[in-house]
mmCIF file of C-alpha atoms and ligand atoms in Angstrom:
data_model
loop_
_atom_site.group_PDB
_atom_site.id
_atom_site.type_symbol
_atom_site.label_atom_id
_atom_site.label_comp_id
_atom_site.label_asym_id
_atom_site.label_seq_id
_atom_site.Cartn_x
_atom_site.Cartn_y
_atom_site.Cartn_z
ATOM 1 C CA MET A 327 8.121 -92.004 -49.385
ATOM 2 C CA LYS A 328 10.444 -90.446 -51.996
ATOM 3 C CA ALA A 329 9.597 -87.504 -54.176
ATOM 4 C CA ARG A 330 9.875 -87.577 -57.964
ATOM 5 C CA LEU A 331 12.596 -85.077 -59.108
ATOM 6 C CA ALA A 332 13.394 -84.019 -62.498
ATOM 7 C CA THR A 333 16.111 -81.660 -63.751
ATOM 8 C CA VAL A 334 16.022 -79.910 -67.241
ATOM 9 C CA TRP A 335 18.690 -78.098 -69.242
ATOM 10 C CA LEU A 336 17.377 -75.526 -71.628
ATOM 11 C CA GLN A 337 19.563 -72.685 -73.103
ATOM 12 C CA GLY A 338 22.287 -72.523 -70.514
ATOM 13 C CA CYS A 339 26.036 -73.572 -70.234
ATOM 14 C CA SER A 340 25.269 -76.564 -67.945
ATOM 15 C CA GLY A 341 27.069 -74.665 -65.194
ATOM 16 C CA CYS A 342 23.966 -74.905 -62.930
ATOM 17 C CA HIS A 343 23.912 -78.655 -63.211
ATOM 18 C CA MET A 344 27.677 -78.722 -62.540
ATOM 19 C CA SER A 345 26.951 -76.884 -59.317
ATOM 20 C CA LEU A 346 24.356 -79.484 -58.332
ATOM 21 C CA LEU A 347 27.030 -82.099 -58.950
ATOM 22 C CA ASP A 348 29.329 -80.120 -56.708
ATOM 23 C CA LEU A 349 27.408 -81.318 -53.797
ATOM 24 C CA ASP A 350 29.579 -84.421 -54.032
ATOM 25 C CA ALA A 351 28.987 -86.834 -51.183
ATOM 26 C CA ARG A 352 25.941 -84.815 -49.981
ATOM 27 C CA ILE A 353 24.105 -86.025 -53.091
ATOM 28 C CA ILE A 354 23.785 -89.208 -51.181
ATOM 29 C CA GLU A 355 21.616 -87.491 -48.556
ATOM 30 C CA ILE A 356 19.463 -86.043 -51.345
ATOM 31 C CA ALA A 357 19.225 -89.524 -53.023
ATOM 32 C CA GLN A 358 17.425 -90.662 -49.926
ATOM 33 C CA LEU A 359 14.721 -88.133 -50.518
ATOM 34 C CA VAL A 360 14.150 -88.358 -54.155
ATOM 35 C CA ASP A 361 13.870 -90.632 -57.277
ATOM 36 C CA VAL A 362 15.336 -88.910 -60.327
ATOM 37 C CA VAL A 363 12.707 -89.432 -62.912
ATOM 38 C CA TYR A 364 14.167 -87.130 -65.711
ATOM 39 C CA SER A 365 17.462 -85.302 -66.122
ATOM 40 C CA PRO A 366 20.302 -84.741 -68.472
ATOM 41 C CA LEU A 367 22.275 -86.735 -65.833
ATOM 42 C CA VAL A 368 20.077 -89.877 -66.630
ATOM 43 C CA ASP A 369 19.103 -91.691 -69.696
ATOM 44 C CA ILE A 370 15.382 -91.063 -69.753
ATOM 45 C CA LYS A 371 14.011 -89.630 -73.126
ATOM 46 C CA GLU A 372 10.483 -88.593 -72.427
ATOM 47 C CA PHE A 373 9.405 -86.060 -69.588
ATOM 48 C CA PRO A 374 7.096 -88.109 -67.294
ATOM 49 C CA GLU A 375 3.724 -87.222 -65.824
ATOM 50 C CA ASP A 376 3.318 -86.272 -61.939
ATOM 51 C CA VAL A 377 6.659 -84.903 -61.218
ATOM 52 C CA ASP A 378 6.902 -83.386 -57.726
ATOM 53 C CA VAL A 379 9.770 -80.979 -58.334
ATOM 54 C CA THR A 380 11.528 -79.926 -61.515
ATOM 55 C CA PHE A 381 14.551 -77.610 -61.594
ATOM 56 C CA VAL A 382 14.987 -75.841 -65.029
ATOM 57 C CA GLU A 383 18.398 -74.542 -65.956
ATOM 58 C CA GLY A 384 18.743 -72.011 -68.916
ATOM 59 C CA ALA A 385 16.447 -69.621 -70.694
ATOM 60 C CA VAL A 386 13.829 -70.079 -73.544
ATOM 61 C CA ASN A 387 15.547 -69.429 -77.019
ATOM 62 C CA THR A 388 13.272 -71.372 -79.443
ATOM 63 C CA ALA A 389 9.598 -72.361 -79.928
ATOM 64 C CA GLU A 390 10.761 -75.836 -79.149
ATOM 65 C CA ASP A 391 12.013 -74.635 -75.780
ATOM 66 C CA ALA A 392 8.751 -72.886 -75.040
ATOM 67 C CA ALA A 393 6.632 -75.962 -75.986
ATOM 68 C CA ARG A 394 8.887 -78.235 -73.861
ATOM 69 C CA LEU A 395 8.642 -75.891 -71.022
ATOM 70 C CA LYS A 396 4.805 -75.909 -71.238
ATOM 71 C CA ARG A 397 4.703 -79.657 -71.160
ATOM 72 C CA ILE A 398 7.135 -79.670 -68.104
ATOM 73 C CA ARG A 399 4.688 -77.155 -66.302
ATOM 74 C CA GLU A 400 1.694 -79.418 -67.009
ATOM 75 C CA CYS A 401 3.458 -82.285 -65.535
ATOM 76 C CA THR A 402 5.135 -80.681 -62.444
ATOM 77 C CA HIS A 403 3.906 -79.683 -59.125
ATOM 78 C CA VAL A 404 6.703 -77.297 -58.104
ATOM 79 C CA LEU A 405 8.666 -75.752 -60.971
ATOM 80 C CA VAL A 406 11.912 -74.068 -59.981
ATOM 81 C CA ALA A 407 13.876 -71.641 -62.138
ATOM 82 C CA LEU A 408 17.534 -72.701 -61.438
ATOM 83 C CA GLY A 409 20.116 -69.894 -62.089
ATOM 84 C CA ASP A 410 20.251 -66.445 -63.643
ATOM 85 C CA CYS A 411 19.770 -67.626 -67.248
ATOM 86 C CA ALA A 412 16.241 -69.197 -66.227
ATOM 87 C CA ILE A 413 15.453 -66.329 -63.994
ATOM 88 C CA THR A 414 16.488 -63.171 -66.270
ATOM 89 C CA GLY A 415 17.520 -64.650 -69.528
ATOM 90 C CA ASN A 416 21.316 -63.651 -68.468
ATOM 91 C CA VAL A 417 23.860 -64.950 -70.945
ATOM 92 C CA PRO A 418 21.627 -66.233 -73.686
ATOM 93 C CA SER A 419 19.603 -63.027 -73.734
ATOM 94 C CA MET A 420 22.659 -61.062 -74.817
ATOM 95 C CA ARG A 421 21.387 -61.359 -78.351
ATOM 96 C CA ASN A 422 18.285 -59.622 -77.406
ATOM 97 C CA PRO A 423 19.382 -56.040 -78.369
ATOM 98 C CA PHE A 424 20.185 -57.347 -81.889
ATOM 99 C CA ASP A 425 18.227 -58.186 -84.964
ATOM 100 C CA LEU A 426 18.197 -61.928 -85.605
ATOM 101 C CA GLN A 427 19.851 -61.537 -89.079
ATOM 102 C CA GLN A 428 22.684 -59.653 -87.414
ATOM 103 C CA VAL A 429 23.068 -62.446 -84.778
ATOM 104 C CA PHE A 430 23.231 -65.135 -87.543
ATOM 105 C CA ARG A 431 25.639 -63.135 -89.748
ATOM 106 C CA ARG A 432 27.935 -62.681 -86.729
ATOM 107 C CA ALA A 433 27.804 -66.350 -85.581
ATOM 108 C CA TYR A 434 28.053 -68.023 -88.888
ATOM 109 C CA ILE A 435 29.860 -65.639 -91.385
ATOM 110 C CA GLU A 436 31.828 -62.915 -89.748
ATOM 111 C CA ASN A 437 33.345 -64.909 -86.820
ATOM 112 C CA VAL A 438 34.339 -68.076 -88.754
ATOM 113 C CA ALA A 439 37.717 -68.940 -90.452
ATOM 114 C CA GLN A 440 36.198 -70.972 -93.204
ATOM 115 C CA PRO A 441 33.664 -69.750 -95.609
ATOM 116 C CA SER A 442 30.289 -70.623 -94.250
ATOM 117 C CA GLN A 443 26.593 -70.020 -94.660
ATOM 118 C CA ILE A 444 23.595 -69.420 -92.372
ATOM 119 C CA PRO A 445 22.016 -72.822 -91.770
ATOM 120 C CA ASN A 446 18.283 -73.128 -92.930
ATOM 121 C CA GLU A 447 17.384 -76.521 -91.895
ATOM 122 C CA PHE A 448 17.709 -78.745 -88.957
ATOM 123 C CA ILE A 449 18.073 -75.790 -86.610
ATOM 124 C CA PRO A 450 15.023 -75.036 -84.386
ATOM 125 C CA PRO A 451 13.776 -71.513 -85.275
ATOM 126 C CA LEU A 452 14.795 -68.874 -82.770
ATOM 127 C CA LEU A 453 12.266 -66.748 -80.900
ATOM 128 C CA PRO A 454 12.667 -62.995 -81.724
ATOM 129 C CA ARG A 455 13.908 -62.671 -78.037
ATOM 130 C CA VAL A 456 15.356 -64.952 -75.424
ATOM 131 C CA LEU A 457 12.876 -65.252 -72.445
ATOM 132 C CA PRO A 458 13.135 -66.115 -68.862
ATOM 133 C CA LEU A 459 11.151 -69.009 -67.611
ATOM 134 C CA HIS A 460 8.368 -66.912 -66.000
ATOM 135 C CA ALA A 461 7.612 -65.131 -69.236
ATOM 136 C CA VAL A 462 6.293 -68.429 -70.656
ATOM 137 C CA VAL A 463 4.954 -70.431 -67.639
ATOM 138 C CA HIS A 464 4.150 -69.993 -63.993
ATOM 139 C CA VAL A 465 7.403 -70.557 -61.730
ATOM 140 C CA ASP A 466 6.918 -71.496 -58.175
ATOM 141 C CA ALA A 467 10.426 -70.761 -56.866
ATOM 142 C CA PHE A 468 13.722 -69.082 -57.998
ATOM 143 C CA VAL A 469 17.320 -70.078 -57.077
ATOM 144 C CA PRO A 470 19.590 -67.050 -58.197
ATOM 145 C CA GLY A 471 23.253 -67.268 -59.025
ATOM 146 C CA CYS A 472 25.403 -67.834 -61.985
ATOM 147 C CA PRO A 473 25.702 -70.586 -61.016
ATOM 148 C CA PRO A 474 23.753 -70.768 -57.838
ATOM 149 C CA PRO A 475 26.040 -72.347 -54.977
ATOM 150 C CA PRO A 476 25.457 -76.010 -54.481
ATOM 151 C CA GLU A 477 24.277 -75.222 -50.873
ATOM 152 C CA ALA A 478 21.525 -72.938 -52.109
ATOM 153 C CA ILE A 479 20.318 -75.767 -54.526
ATOM 154 C CA ALA A 480 20.402 -78.313 -51.726
ATOM 155 C CA LEU A 481 18.550 -75.807 -49.286
ATOM 156 C CA ALA A 482 15.902 -74.962 -51.864
ATOM 157 C CA LEU A 483 15.200 -78.625 -52.563
ATOM 158 C CA THR A 484 15.013 -79.624 -49.046
ATOM 159 C CA GLU A 485 12.645 -76.895 -48.198
ATOM 160 C CA ILE A 486 10.412 -77.641 -51.057
ATOM 161 C CA LEU A 487 10.325 -81.365 -50.182
ATOM 162 C CA ALA A 488 9.691 -80.470 -46.598
ATOM 163 C CA ALA A 489 6.289 -79.579 -47.579
ATOM 164 C CA ARG A 490 5.660 -82.979 -49.029
ATOM 165 C CA ILE A 491 7.899 -85.399 -46.884
ATOM 166 C CA PRO A 492 7.297 -84.610 -43.138
ATOM 167 C CA ASP A 493 10.619 -86.161 -41.877
ATOM 168 C CA VAL A 494 12.886 -84.549 -44.499
ATOM 169 C CA HIS A 495 15.041 -82.775 -41.950
ATOM 170 C CA GLN A 496 15.775 -86.052 -40.227
ATOM 171 C CA VAL A 497 17.296 -87.470 -43.338
ATOM 172 C CA THR A 498 19.432 -84.439 -44.422
ATOM 173 C CA ARG A 499 21.267 -81.667 -42.552
ATOM 174 C CA PHE A 500 20.254 -79.168 -45.221
ATOM 175 C CA GLY A 501 17.491 -76.604 -44.115
ATOM 176 C CA LYS A 502 18.316 -77.163 -40.379
HETATM 177 FE FE1 LIG B 414 25.639 -71.212 -67.018
HETATM 178 FE FE2 LIG B 414 25.252 -69.083 -65.334
HETATM 179 FE FE3 LIG B 414 23.500 -69.639 -67.078
HETATM 180 FE FE4 LIG B 414 23.800 -71.367 -65.118
HETATM 181 S S1 LIG B 414 23.052 -69.124 -64.817
HETATM 182 S S2 LIG B 414 23.429 -71.879 -67.218
HETATM 183 S S3 LIG B 414 26.085 -71.236 -64.811
HETATM 184 S S4 LIG B 414 25.520 -68.921 -67.544
#
């Protein structure tokens, strides 16, 4: 039996997903344990129902992120915060000490070579503060690091799956 695995990229740099890919050939071992049902690494648009494990990279920056995360929580048995942005806010939360208008002025007017303006459409409204995942939904497990080492990601996944797939340690050497 394979578990249904999803990975999600909110407001992060994608480094946590790159760390996952750094498992290289060991991904083949993990592929024996899971079906990837949603991820930026595959072309599936809608987050599905009944996902066993979801790893979420990045912090919550917009109301859209928060709504997306709540939907993911509803559809996921084990939700994992992947990396320091998801766990603490980390890099995206560097804007938190500043007023939003200050942030916009700095990003769109003061730091650009060409005359510009603050966009007022097609940009999801920012929350007043960037939030870690657990400030919005219940999180079941945390994998720290910026990014987390690939071995830590594999170990966390293996141990979570071990509760759902009895022979998991016979398939992969992670977690031994
Ligand atoms: Fe990037 Fe580090 Fe944030 Fe991961 S934790 S998304 S590597 S900045």
